[in-house]
Short mmCIF file of C-alpha atoms in Angstrom, two decimals:
data_model
loop_
_atom_site.label_atom_id
_atom_site.label_comp_id
_atom_site.label_asym_id
_atom_site.label_seq_id
_atom_site.Cartn_x
_atom_site.Cartn_y
_atom_site.Cartn_z
CA UNK A 32 -0.86 -3.48 18.15
CA UNK A 33 -2.58 -4.61 21.24
CA UNK A 34 -0.81 -5.19 24.48
CA UNK A 35 -0.79 -8.84 23.59
CA UNK A 36 1.09 -8.47 20.43
CA UNK A 37 0.74 -8.03 16.69
CA UNK A 38 -0.43 -9.92 13.65
CA UNK A 39 0.32 -9.86 10.03
CA UNK A 40 -0.19 -12.14 7.05
CA UNK A 41 2.63 -14.50 6.62
CA UNK A 42 4.33 -15.28 3.28
CA UNK A 43 1.57 -17.87 2.39
CA UNK A 44 -1.34 -15.75 3.48
CA UNK A 45 -1.59 -17.30 6.99
CA UNK A 46 -1.97 -14.92 10.05
CA UNK A 47 1.11 -14.49 12.11
CA UNK A 48 0.87 -13.67 15.77
CA UNK A 49 3.90 -12.34 17.75
CA UNK A 50 4.49 -11.13 21.31
CA UNK A 51 4.78 -7.29 21.40
CA UNK A 52 8.03 -7.42 23.59
CA UNK A 53 9.60 -9.83 21.01
CA UNK A 54 8.59 -7.67 18.14
CA UNK A 55 10.17 -4.55 19.69
CA UNK A 56 13.29 -6.48 20.61
CA UNK A 57 13.66 -7.54 16.99
CA UNK A 58 12.99 -3.95 15.70
CA UNK A 59 15.53 -2.45 18.17
CA UNK A 60 18.11 -5.04 17.11
CA UNK A 61 17.27 -4.23 13.44
CA UNK A 62 17.95 -0.57 13.86
CA UNK A 63 20.95 -0.83 16.24
CA UNK A 64 23.63 -0.30 13.66
CA UNK A 65 23.20 2.70 11.40
CA UNK A 66 23.41 2.02 7.74
CA UNK A 67 24.03 -1.73 8.27
CA UNK A 68 22.56 -4.66 6.48
CA UNK A 69 19.63 -6.18 8.47
CA UNK A 70 21.22 -9.66 8.57
CA UNK A 71 24.20 -8.20 10.56
CA UNK A 72 22.09 -6.15 12.95
CA UNK A 73 19.77 -9.04 13.78
CA UNK A 74 22.73 -11.38 14.27
CA UNK A 75 24.48 -9.19 16.64
CA UNK A 76 21.56 -7.72 18.45
CA UNK A 77 19.66 -10.97 18.98
CA UNK A 78 22.83 -13.08 19.53
CA UNK A 79 21.99 -15.59 16.73
CA UNK A 80 24.31 -16.74 14.02
CA UNK A 81 24.44 -14.73 10.77
CA UNK A 82 23.24 -17.84 9.04
CA UNK A 83 20.14 -18.02 11.21
CA UNK A 84 19.40 -14.21 10.55
CA UNK A 85 19.77 -14.84 6.80
CA UNK A 86 17.52 -17.91 6.93
CA UNK A 87 14.95 -15.96 8.85
CA UNK A 88 14.98 -13.05 6.28
CA UNK A 89 14.81 -15.53 3.38
CA UNK A 90 11.75 -17.37 5.02
CA UNK A 91 9.96 -14.03 5.06
CA UNK A 92 10.87 -13.39 1.35
CA UNK A 93 13.30 -10.68 2.04
CA UNK A 94 16.67 -10.03 0.57
CA UNK A 95 19.30 -10.65 3.60
CA UNK A 96 21.13 -7.45 2.48
CA UNK A 97 18.10 -5.26 3.03
CA UNK A 98 18.33 -2.35 5.55
CA UNK A 99 15.92 -1.93 8.47
CA UNK A 100 14.47 1.28 7.18
CA UNK A 101 13.15 -0.46 4.06
CA UNK A 102 10.87 -2.94 5.98
CA UNK A 103 7.15 -2.64 6.49
CA UNK A 104 5.53 -3.35 9.95
CA UNK A 105 4.27 -6.63 8.44
CA UNK A 106 7.83 -7.68 7.59
CA UNK A 107 8.97 -6.89 11.21
CA UNK A 108 6.09 -9.00 12.66
CA UNK A 109 6.92 -11.91 10.35
CA UNK A 110 10.62 -11.84 11.23
CA UNK A 111 9.83 -11.62 14.94
CA UNK A 112 7.69 -14.67 14.75
CA UNK A 113 10.35 -16.93 13.37
CA UNK A 114 13.79 -15.74 14.76
#
């Protein structure tokens, strides 16, 4: 990642750009609760509704019950770009 942020291919093949600070904020929130489902960690850590967290995960093509440790870097970038 450069100091400006990261990029990854989105679910439909397009490039996704995201601010590096936002990316790390989302990753920290995702790992905040040990052995918790990502939907719950994102909701609590980013102060968004659980429904919004679920919607973001579904938009990226992920099961809302996934755990943070199961994501790839590209998944984190995609989530950070939409939540």
